[in-house]
Amino acid sequence: MYTTLGALLGLLLAIWLIINKIHPVYGLMTGALAGGLAGGLSLIETVNVMVDGVRDVSPAVIRILSAGVLSGVLIETGAAAKISNTIILRLGRKHIYLALSFATFLLCAVGVFIDVAVITVAPIALSIHQRLDIPTSFLLLAMIGGGKSGNIISPNPNTIIAAENFNTDLSSVMFAGIIPAFIGLVMTMILVEWISQKKQVSKEFVFEVKDKSHEQLTLWSSLMAPLVTIVLLALRPLFGV
């Protein structure tokens, strides 16, 4: 109990330092050191616990960095824009909210962080806002809801750390979140439609893409990086790699 109390005090100290503009790395290290000492550990024991903790978390950190590399590849090559634009065009005017939600859902599900996914789809949403006079708050809610739903099954820090803590495969954690993810997507659609039911869309929607940097890409080439990532993640539970 005394050690738990020390850990809580250390956590509160780290949060307070970060809020007060201290670099997160230094804030976390200071909080961990203070928490160990406050919890009754000696200085040597506290340092050993910190070192062991870093060693245990290192695999998760490497996977998070790998997910970041995937995000960078999708963005820099224009693959993310190609995927989102294709979804919007295929689903069309009658399913604007679903198209935006599903675009951010898919981007987040393959490893793109939600803020990056929203920024990627935002130009399309702004184009819809200008042509159909739909409030941007409705469009933003659809994108954020879809992105958060996609996060449930993506190789993001939450799923990676959960897999590490429960000693299970990352792909197993991702597959377990498929049904909750689609429930979240459906609930997003219900919520957006409910709050926007008084806003009638009467204008004709003509989709136009100003950024044409991704036009040389096909949809299949854009999906290649996410597909390769999914195959690599499946190697461990299927073949022990």
PDB file of C-alpha atoms in Angstrom:
ATOM      1  CA  MET A   1       0.000   0.000   0.000  1.00  0.00           C
ATOM      2  CA  TYR A   2       2.833   2.359   0.840  1.00  0.00           C
ATOM      3  CA  THR A   3       4.519   1.618  -2.511  1.00  0.00           C
ATOM      4  CA  THR A   4       1.235   2.168  -4.356  1.00  0.00           C
ATOM      5  CA  LEU A   5       0.784   5.516  -2.648  1.00  0.00           C
ATOM      6  CA  GLY A   6       4.317   6.490  -3.661  1.00  0.00           C
ATOM      7  CA  ALA A   7       3.562   5.541  -7.279  1.00  0.00           C
ATOM      8  CA  LEU A   8       0.441   7.713  -7.266  1.00  0.00           C
ATOM      9  CA  LEU A   9       2.369  10.643  -5.790  1.00  0.00           C
ATOM     10  CA  GLY A  10       5.077  10.183  -8.420  1.00  0.00           C
ATOM     11  CA  LEU A  11       2.455  10.126 -11.176  1.00  0.00           C
ATOM     12  CA  LEU A  12       0.828  13.316  -9.893  1.00  0.00           C
ATOM     13  CA  LEU A  13       4.244  14.994  -9.700  1.00  0.00           C
ATOM     14  CA  ALA A  14       5.068  13.968 -13.287  1.00  0.00           C
ATOM     15  CA  ILE A  15       1.741  15.313 -14.546  1.00  0.00           C
ATOM     16  CA  TRP A  16       2.249  18.578 -12.668  1.00  0.00           C
ATOM     17  CA  LEU A  17       5.746  19.023 -14.116  1.00  0.00           C
ATOM     18  CA  ILE A  18       4.564  18.342 -17.672  1.00  0.00           C
ATOM     19  CA  ILE A  19       1.650  20.801 -17.280  1.00  0.00           C
ATOM     20  CA  ASN A  20       4.189  23.401 -16.136  1.00  0.00           C
ATOM     21  CA  LYS A  21       6.156  23.105 -19.391  1.00  0.00           C
ATOM     22  CA  ILE A  22       8.842  20.710 -18.138  1.00  0.00           C
ATOM     23  CA  HIS A  23       9.989  18.341 -20.892  1.00  0.00           C
ATOM     24  CA  PRO A  24       7.907  15.112 -20.616  1.00  0.00           C
ATOM     25  CA  VAL A  25      11.000  12.889 -20.447  1.00  0.00           C
ATOM     26  CA  TYR A  26      12.470  14.833 -17.522  1.00  0.00           C
ATOM     27  CA  GLY A  27       9.051  15.113 -15.866  1.00  0.00           C
ATOM     28  CA  LEU A  28       8.438  11.370 -16.050  1.00  0.00           C
ATOM     29  CA  MET A  29      11.932  10.517 -14.803  1.00  0.00           C
ATOM     30  CA  THR A  30      11.586  12.930 -11.883  1.00  0.00           C
ATOM     31  CA  GLY A  31       8.147  11.577 -11.037  1.00  0.00           C
ATOM     32  CA  ALA A  32       9.379   7.979 -11.170  1.00  0.00           C
ATOM     33  CA  LEU A  33      12.354   8.768  -8.954  1.00  0.00           C
ATOM     34  CA  ALA A  34      10.222  10.658  -6.431  1.00  0.00           C
ATOM     35  CA  GLY A  35       7.540   7.959  -6.485  1.00  0.00           C
ATOM     36  CA  GLY A  36      10.026   5.208  -5.739  1.00  0.00           C
ATOM     37  CA  LEU A  37      11.576   7.092  -2.843  1.00  0.00           C
ATOM     38  CA  ALA A  38       8.167   8.101  -1.460  1.00  0.00           C
ATOM     39  CA  GLY A  39       7.023   4.500  -1.725  1.00  0.00           C
ATOM     40  CA  GLY A  40       9.731   3.257   0.606  1.00  0.00           C
ATOM     41  CA  LEU A  41      12.361   2.076  -1.890  1.00  0.00           C
ATOM     42  CA  SER A  42      16.002   2.999  -1.540  1.00  0.00           C
ATOM     43  CA  LEU A  43      17.717   5.074  -4.229  1.00  0.00           C
ATOM     44  CA  ILE A  44      19.439   2.002  -5.702  1.00  0.00           C
ATOM     45  CA  GLU A  45      16.182   0.004  -5.713  1.00  0.00           C
ATOM     46  CA  THR A  46      14.336   2.886  -7.339  1.00  0.00           C
ATOM     47  CA  VAL A  47      16.921   3.162 -10.129  1.00  0.00           C
ATOM     48  CA  ASN A  48      16.820  -0.609 -10.692  1.00  0.00           C
ATOM     49  CA  VAL A  49      13.023  -0.545 -10.947  1.00  0.00           C
ATOM     50  CA  MET A  50      13.222   2.320 -13.449  1.00  0.00           C
ATOM     51  CA  VAL A  51      15.785   0.471 -15.564  1.00  0.00           C
ATOM     52  CA  ASP A  52      13.732  -2.736 -15.508  1.00  0.00           C
ATOM     53  CA  GLY A  53      10.635  -0.790 -16.481  1.00  0.00           C
ATOM     54  CA  VAL A  54      12.363   0.793 -19.463  1.00  0.00           C
ATOM     55  CA  ARG A  55      13.614  -2.629 -20.539  1.00  0.00           C
ATOM     56  CA  ASP A  56      10.086  -4.059 -20.417  1.00  0.00           C
ATOM     57  CA  VAL A  57       8.550  -1.148 -22.332  1.00  0.00           C
ATOM     58  CA  SER A  58      11.247  -1.002 -25.045  1.00  0.00           C
ATOM     59  CA  PRO A  59       9.550  -3.532 -27.406  1.00  0.00           C
ATOM     60  CA  ALA A  60       6.323  -1.518 -27.239  1.00  0.00           C
ATOM     61  CA  VAL A  61       8.227   1.709 -27.949  1.00  0.00           C
ATOM     62  CA  ILE A  62       9.843   0.152 -31.027  1.00  0.00           C
ATOM     63  CA  ARG A  63       6.444  -0.941 -32.317  1.00  0.00           C
ATOM     64  CA  ILE A  64       5.040   2.545 -31.744  1.00  0.00           C
ATOM     65  CA  LEU A  65       7.943   4.025 -33.725  1.00  0.00           C
ATOM     66  CA  SER A  66       7.265   1.517 -36.503  1.00  0.00           C
ATOM     67  CA  ALA A  67       3.619   2.597 -36.590  1.00  0.00           C
ATOM     68  CA  GLY A  68       4.841   6.187 -36.876  1.00  0.00           C
ATOM     69  CA  VAL A  69       7.008   5.234 -39.848  1.00  0.00           C
ATOM     70  CA  LEU A  70       3.960   3.673 -41.526  1.00  0.00           C
ATOM     71  CA  SER A  71       2.006   6.883 -40.954  1.00  0.00           C
ATOM     72  CA  GLY A  72       4.816   8.906 -42.511  1.00  0.00           C
ATOM     73  CA  VAL A  73       4.925   6.641 -45.558  1.00  0.00           C
ATOM     74  CA  LEU A  74       1.172   6.903 -46.107  1.00  0.00           C
ATOM     75  CA  ILE A  75       1.246  10.701 -45.826  1.00  0.00           C
ATOM     76  CA  GLU A  76       4.414  11.548 -47.746  1.00  0.00           C
ATOM     77  CA  THR A  77       3.558   9.308 -50.703  1.00  0.00           C
ATOM     78  CA  GLY A  78      -0.026  10.603 -50.901  1.00  0.00           C
ATOM     79  CA  ALA A  79      -1.426   7.138 -50.189  1.00  0.00           C
ATOM     80  CA  ALA A  80      -3.542   8.367 -47.272  1.00  0.00           C
ATOM     81  CA  ALA A  81      -5.110  11.089 -49.418  1.00  0.00           C
ATOM     82  CA  LYS A  82      -5.774   8.572 -52.191  1.00  0.00           C
ATOM     83  CA  ILE A  83      -7.532   6.187 -49.797  1.00  0.00           C
ATOM     84  CA  SER A  84      -9.705   8.886 -48.241  1.00  0.00           C
ATOM     85  CA  ASN A  85     -10.587  10.501 -51.579  1.00  0.00           C
ATOM     86  CA  THR A  86     -11.613   7.146 -53.045  1.00  0.00           C
ATOM     87  CA  ILE A  87     -13.891   6.432 -50.102  1.00  0.00           C
ATOM     88  CA  ILE A  88     -15.571   9.835 -50.377  1.00  0.00           C
ATOM     89  CA  LEU A  89     -16.108   9.497 -54.123  1.00  0.00           C
ATOM     90  CA  ARG A  90     -17.428   5.938 -53.961  1.00  0.00           C
ATOM     91  CA  LEU A  91     -19.912   6.525 -51.140  1.00  0.00           C
ATOM     92  CA  GLY A  92     -21.125   9.774 -52.677  1.00  0.00           C
ATOM     93  CA  ARG A  93     -23.378  12.669 -51.692  1.00  0.00           C
ATOM     94  CA  LYS A  94     -26.090  10.713 -49.860  1.00  0.00           C
ATOM     95  CA  HIS A  95     -23.631   9.263 -47.384  1.00  0.00           C
ATOM     96  CA  ILE A  96     -21.411  12.246 -46.602  1.00  0.00           C
ATOM     97  CA  TYR A  97     -21.070  11.558 -42.887  1.00  0.00           C
ATOM     98  CA  LEU A  98     -20.485   7.857 -43.404  1.00  0.00           C
ATOM     99  CA  ALA A  99     -17.853   8.596 -46.050  1.00  0.00           C
ATOM    100  CA  LEU A 100     -15.911  10.959 -43.789  1.00  0.00           C
ATOM    101  CA  SER A 101     -16.186   8.656 -40.779  1.00  0.00           C
ATOM    102  CA  PHE A 102     -15.158   5.584 -42.722  1.00  0.00           C
ATOM    103  CA  ALA A 103     -12.217   7.421 -44.302  1.00  0.00           C
ATOM    104  CA  THR A 104     -10.738   8.373 -40.912  1.00  0.00           C
ATOM    105  CA  PHE A 105     -11.769   4.959 -39.540  1.00  0.00           C
ATOM    106  CA  LEU A 106      -9.742   3.134 -42.170  1.00  0.00           C
ATOM    107  CA  LEU A 107      -6.732   5.453 -41.914  1.00  0.00           C
ATOM    108  CA  CYS A 108      -6.590   5.076 -38.120  1.00  0.00           C
ATOM    109  CA  ALA A 109      -7.197   1.331 -38.340  1.00  0.00           C
ATOM    110  CA  VAL A 110      -4.034   0.873 -40.428  1.00  0.00           C
ATOM    111  CA  GLY A 111      -1.859   2.855 -38.036  1.00  0.00           C
ATOM    112  CA  VAL A 112      -2.262   6.538 -38.876  1.00  0.00           C
ATOM    113  CA  PHE A 113      -2.667   8.635 -35.727  1.00  0.00           C
ATOM    114  CA  ILE A 114      -6.079  10.269 -35.386  1.00  0.00           C
ATOM    115  CA  ASP A 115      -4.876  13.879 -35.579  1.00  0.00           C
ATOM    116  CA  VAL A 116      -3.002  13.096 -38.799  1.00  0.00           C
ATOM    117  CA  ALA A 117      -6.018  11.241 -40.211  1.00  0.00           C
ATOM    118  CA  VAL A 118      -8.320  14.190 -39.514  1.00  0.00           C
ATOM    119  CA  ILE A 119      -5.850  16.626 -41.076  1.00  0.00           C
ATOM    120  CA  THR A 120      -5.601  14.370 -44.131  1.00  0.00           C
ATOM    121  CA  VAL A 121      -9.367  14.218 -44.634  1.00  0.00           C
ATOM    122  CA  ALA A 122      -9.997  17.838 -43.566  1.00  0.00           C
ATOM    123  CA  PRO A 123      -9.565  19.396 -47.065  1.00  0.00           C
ATOM    124  CA  ILE A 124     -12.276  17.065 -48.338  1.00  0.00           C
ATOM    125  CA  ALA A 125     -14.537  17.990 -45.418  1.00  0.00           C
ATOM    126  CA  LEU A 126     -13.984  21.711 -46.069  1.00  0.00           C
ATOM    127  CA  SER A 127     -14.880  21.195 -49.718  1.00  0.00           C
ATOM    128  CA  ILE A 128     -18.107  19.488 -48.632  1.00  0.00           C
ATOM    129  CA  HIS A 129     -18.814  22.358 -46.216  1.00  0.00           C
ATOM    130  CA  GLN A 130     -18.455  24.953 -48.971  1.00  0.00           C
ATOM    131  CA  ARG A 131     -20.641  23.116 -51.481  1.00  0.00           C
ATOM    132  CA  LEU A 132     -23.400  21.776 -49.213  1.00  0.00           C
ATOM    133  CA  ASP A 133     -23.323  24.379 -46.420  1.00  0.00           C
ATOM    134  CA  ILE A 134     -23.029  21.650 -43.761  1.00  0.00           C
ATOM    135  CA  PRO A 135     -21.674  23.001 -40.439  1.00  0.00           C
ATOM    136  CA  THR A 136     -18.037  22.077 -39.986  1.00  0.00           C
ATOM    137  CA  SER A 137     -18.778  20.893 -36.436  1.00  0.00           C
ATOM    138  CA  PHE A 138     -20.932  18.051 -37.824  1.00  0.00           C
ATOM    139  CA  LEU A 139     -18.234  17.039 -40.283  1.00  0.00           C
ATOM    140  CA  LEU A 140     -15.540  17.203 -37.606  1.00  0.00           C
ATOM    141  CA  LEU A 141     -17.617  15.053 -35.249  1.00  0.00           C
ATOM    142  CA  ALA A 142     -18.016  12.441 -37.974  1.00  0.00           C
ATOM    143  CA  MET A 143     -14.263  12.380 -38.640  1.00  0.00           C
ATOM    144  CA  ILE A 144     -13.259  12.220 -34.968  1.00  0.00           C
ATOM    145  CA  GLY A 145     -15.809   9.503 -34.191  1.00  0.00           C
ATOM    146  CA  GLY A 146     -14.625   7.411 -37.112  1.00  0.00           C
ATOM    147  CA  GLY A 147     -10.989   7.936 -36.173  1.00  0.00           C
ATOM    148  CA  LYS A 148     -11.503   6.962 -32.532  1.00  0.00           C
ATOM    149  CA  SER A 149     -13.374   3.845 -33.648  1.00  0.00           C
ATOM    150  CA  GLY A 150     -10.515   2.910 -35.953  1.00  0.00           C
ATOM    151  CA  ASN A 151      -8.057   3.443 -33.101  1.00  0.00           C
ATOM    152  CA  ILE A 152      -9.605   0.484 -31.272  1.00  0.00           C
ATOM    153  CA  ILE A 153      -8.104  -1.973 -33.761  1.00  0.00           C
ATOM    154  CA  SER A 154      -5.038  -0.063 -34.936  1.00  0.00           C
ATOM    155  CA  PRO A 155      -1.415  -0.780 -33.912  1.00  0.00           C
ATOM    156  CA  ASN A 156      -1.350   2.347 -31.747  1.00  0.00           C
ATOM    157  CA  PRO A 157       0.300   2.828 -28.320  1.00  0.00           C
ATOM    158  CA  ASN A 158      -2.873   1.737 -26.487  1.00  0.00           C
ATOM    159  CA  THR A 159      -3.202  -1.645 -28.202  1.00  0.00           C
ATOM    160  CA  ILE A 160       0.551  -2.215 -28.171  1.00  0.00           C
ATOM    161  CA  ILE A 161       0.901  -1.604 -24.438  1.00  0.00           C
ATOM    162  CA  ALA A 162      -2.233  -3.670 -23.729  1.00  0.00           C
ATOM    163  CA  ALA A 163      -0.717  -6.583 -25.652  1.00  0.00           C
ATOM    164  CA  GLU A 164       2.551  -6.234 -23.747  1.00  0.00           C
ATOM    165  CA  ASN A 165       0.891  -6.047 -20.314  1.00  0.00           C
ATOM    166  CA  PHE A 166      -1.373  -9.044 -20.917  1.00  0.00           C
ATOM    167  CA  ASN A 167       1.372 -11.085 -22.624  1.00  0.00           C
ATOM    168  CA  THR A 168      -0.622 -11.628 -25.797  1.00  0.00           C
ATOM    169  CA  ASP A 169      -0.093 -11.019 -29.487  1.00  0.00           C
ATOM    170  CA  LEU A 170      -0.721  -7.533 -30.827  1.00  0.00           C
ATOM    171  CA  SER A 171      -2.770  -8.958 -33.688  1.00  0.00           C
ATOM    172  CA  SER A 172      -5.004 -10.811 -31.190  1.00  0.00           C
ATOM    173  CA  VAL A 173      -5.738  -7.544 -29.375  1.00  0.00           C
ATOM    174  CA  MET A 174      -6.484  -5.856 -32.697  1.00  0.00           C
ATOM    175  CA  PHE A 175      -8.826  -8.624 -33.862  1.00  0.00           C
ATOM    176  CA  ALA A 176     -10.648  -8.574 -30.515  1.00  0.00           C
ATOM    177  CA  GLY A 177     -11.483  -4.915 -31.119  1.00  0.00           C
ATOM    178  CA  ILE A 178     -13.118  -5.373 -34.535  1.00  0.00           C
ATOM    179  CA  ILE A 179     -16.705  -5.647 -33.263  1.00  0.00           C
ATOM    180  CA  PRO A 180     -16.360  -2.747 -30.750  1.00  0.00           C
ATOM    181  CA  ALA A 181     -14.755  -0.649 -33.503  1.00  0.00           C
ATOM    182  CA  PHE A 182     -17.697  -1.104 -35.874  1.00  0.00           C
ATOM    183  CA  ILE A 183     -20.143  -0.504 -33.013  1.00  0.00           C
ATOM    184  CA  GLY A 184     -18.336   2.797 -32.413  1.00  0.00           C
ATOM    185  CA  LEU A 185     -18.628   3.654 -36.111  1.00  0.00           C
ATOM    186  CA  VAL A 186     -22.368   2.919 -36.105  1.00  0.00           C
ATOM    187  CA  MET A 187     -22.901   4.956 -32.936  1.00  0.00           C
ATOM    188  CA  THR A 188     -21.003   7.846 -34.532  1.00  0.00           C
ATOM    189  CA  MET A 189     -23.380   7.745 -37.484  1.00  0.00           C
ATOM    190  CA  ILE A 190     -26.428   7.672 -35.197  1.00  0.00           C
ATOM    191  CA  LEU A 191     -25.133  10.603 -33.142  1.00  0.00           C
ATOM    192  CA  VAL A 192     -24.191  12.760 -36.138  1.00  0.00           C
ATOM    193  CA  GLU A 193     -27.465  12.064 -37.931  1.00  0.00           C
ATOM    194  CA  TRP A 194     -29.407  12.856 -34.757  1.00  0.00           C
ATOM    195  CA  ILE A 195     -27.804  16.242 -34.124  1.00  0.00           C
ATOM    196  CA  SER A 196     -27.873  17.214 -37.804  1.00  0.00           C
ATOM    197  CA  GLN A 197     -31.378  16.020 -38.737  1.00  0.00           C
ATOM    198  CA  LYS A 198     -32.633  19.603 -38.984  1.00  0.00           C
ATOM    199  CA  LYS A 199     -29.906  20.542 -41.445  1.00  0.00           C
ATOM    200  CA  GLN A 200     -31.233  19.614 -44.854  1.00  0.00           C
ATOM    201  CA  VAL A 201     -28.698  19.083 -47.640  1.00  0.00           C
ATOM    202  CA  SER A 202     -30.223  20.451 -50.792  1.00  0.00           C
ATOM    203  CA  LYS A 203     -27.316  21.646 -52.882  1.00  0.00           C
ATOM    204  CA  GLU A 204     -25.742  19.424 -55.488  1.00  0.00           C
ATOM    205  CA  PHE A 205     -22.433  18.032 -54.376  1.00  0.00           C
ATOM    206  CA  VAL A 206     -19.602  18.064 -56.916  1.00  0.00           C
ATOM    207  CA  PHE A 207     -16.413  16.729 -55.456  1.00  0.00           C
ATOM    208  CA  GLU A 208     -13.205  18.484 -56.482  1.00  0.00           C
ATOM    209  CA  VAL A 209      -9.709  17.732 -55.292  1.00  0.00           C
ATOM    210  CA  LYS A 210      -7.325  20.676 -55.287  1.00  0.00           C
ATOM    211  CA  ASP A 211      -4.312  18.664 -54.196  1.00  0.00           C
ATOM    212  CA  LYS A 212      -3.594  16.304 -57.087  1.00  0.00           C
ATOM    213  CA  SER A 213      -0.210  15.051 -55.836  1.00  0.00           C
ATOM    214  CA  HIS A 214      -1.626  11.564 -55.297  1.00  0.00           C
ATOM    215  CA  GLU A 215      -3.178  11.117 -58.755  1.00  0.00           C
ATOM    216  CA  GLN A 216      -0.317   8.939 -59.996  1.00  0.00           C
ATOM    217  CA  LEU A 217      -1.194   6.376 -57.319  1.00  0.00           C
ATOM    218  CA  THR A 218      -3.764   3.647 -57.744  1.00  0.00           C
ATOM    219  CA  LEU A 219      -5.932   2.513 -54.858  1.00  0.00           C
ATOM    220  CA  TRP A 220      -4.156  -0.857 -54.721  1.00  0.00           C
ATOM    221  CA  SER A 221      -0.725   0.739 -54.553  1.00  0.00           C
ATOM    222  CA  SER A 222      -1.970   3.042 -51.777  1.00  0.00           C
ATOM    223  CA  LEU A 223      -3.233   0.045 -49.796  1.00  0.00           C
ATOM    224  CA  MET A 224       0.045  -1.854 -50.209  1.00  0.00           C
ATOM    225  CA  ALA A 225       1.722  -0.445 -47.069  1.00  0.00           C
ATOM    226  CA  PRO A 226      -1.244  -1.190 -44.746  1.00  0.00           C
ATOM    227  CA  LEU A 227      -1.639  -4.678 -46.223  1.00  0.00           C
ATOM    228  CA  VAL A 228       2.054  -5.470 -45.744  1.00  0.00           C
ATOM    229  CA  THR A 229       1.815  -4.261 -42.154  1.00  0.00           C
ATOM    230  CA  ILE A 230      -1.194  -6.493 -41.473  1.00  0.00           C
ATOM    231  CA  VAL A 231       0.622  -9.496 -42.958  1.00  0.00           C
ATOM    232  CA  LEU A 232       3.696  -8.827 -40.798  1.00  0.00           C
ATOM    233  CA  LEU A 233       1.552  -8.542 -37.668  1.00  0.00           C
ATOM    234  CA  ALA A 234      -0.179 -11.829 -38.515  1.00  0.00           C
ATOM    235  CA  LEU A 235       3.126 -13.744 -38.792  1.00  0.00           C
ATOM    236  CA  ARG A 236       3.555 -14.008 -35.018  1.00  0.00           C
ATOM    237  CA  PRO A 237       0.247 -15.687 -34.087  1.00  0.00           C
ATOM    238  CA  LEU A 238       0.156 -17.802 -37.249  1.00  0.00           C
ATOM    239  CA  PHE A 239       3.777 -18.919 -37.595  1.00  0.00           C
ATOM    240  CA  GLY A 240       5.520 -17.775 -34.439  1.00  0.00           C
ATOM    241  CA  VAL A 241       7.665 -15.183 -36.275  1.00  0.00           C
TER     242      VAL A 241
END
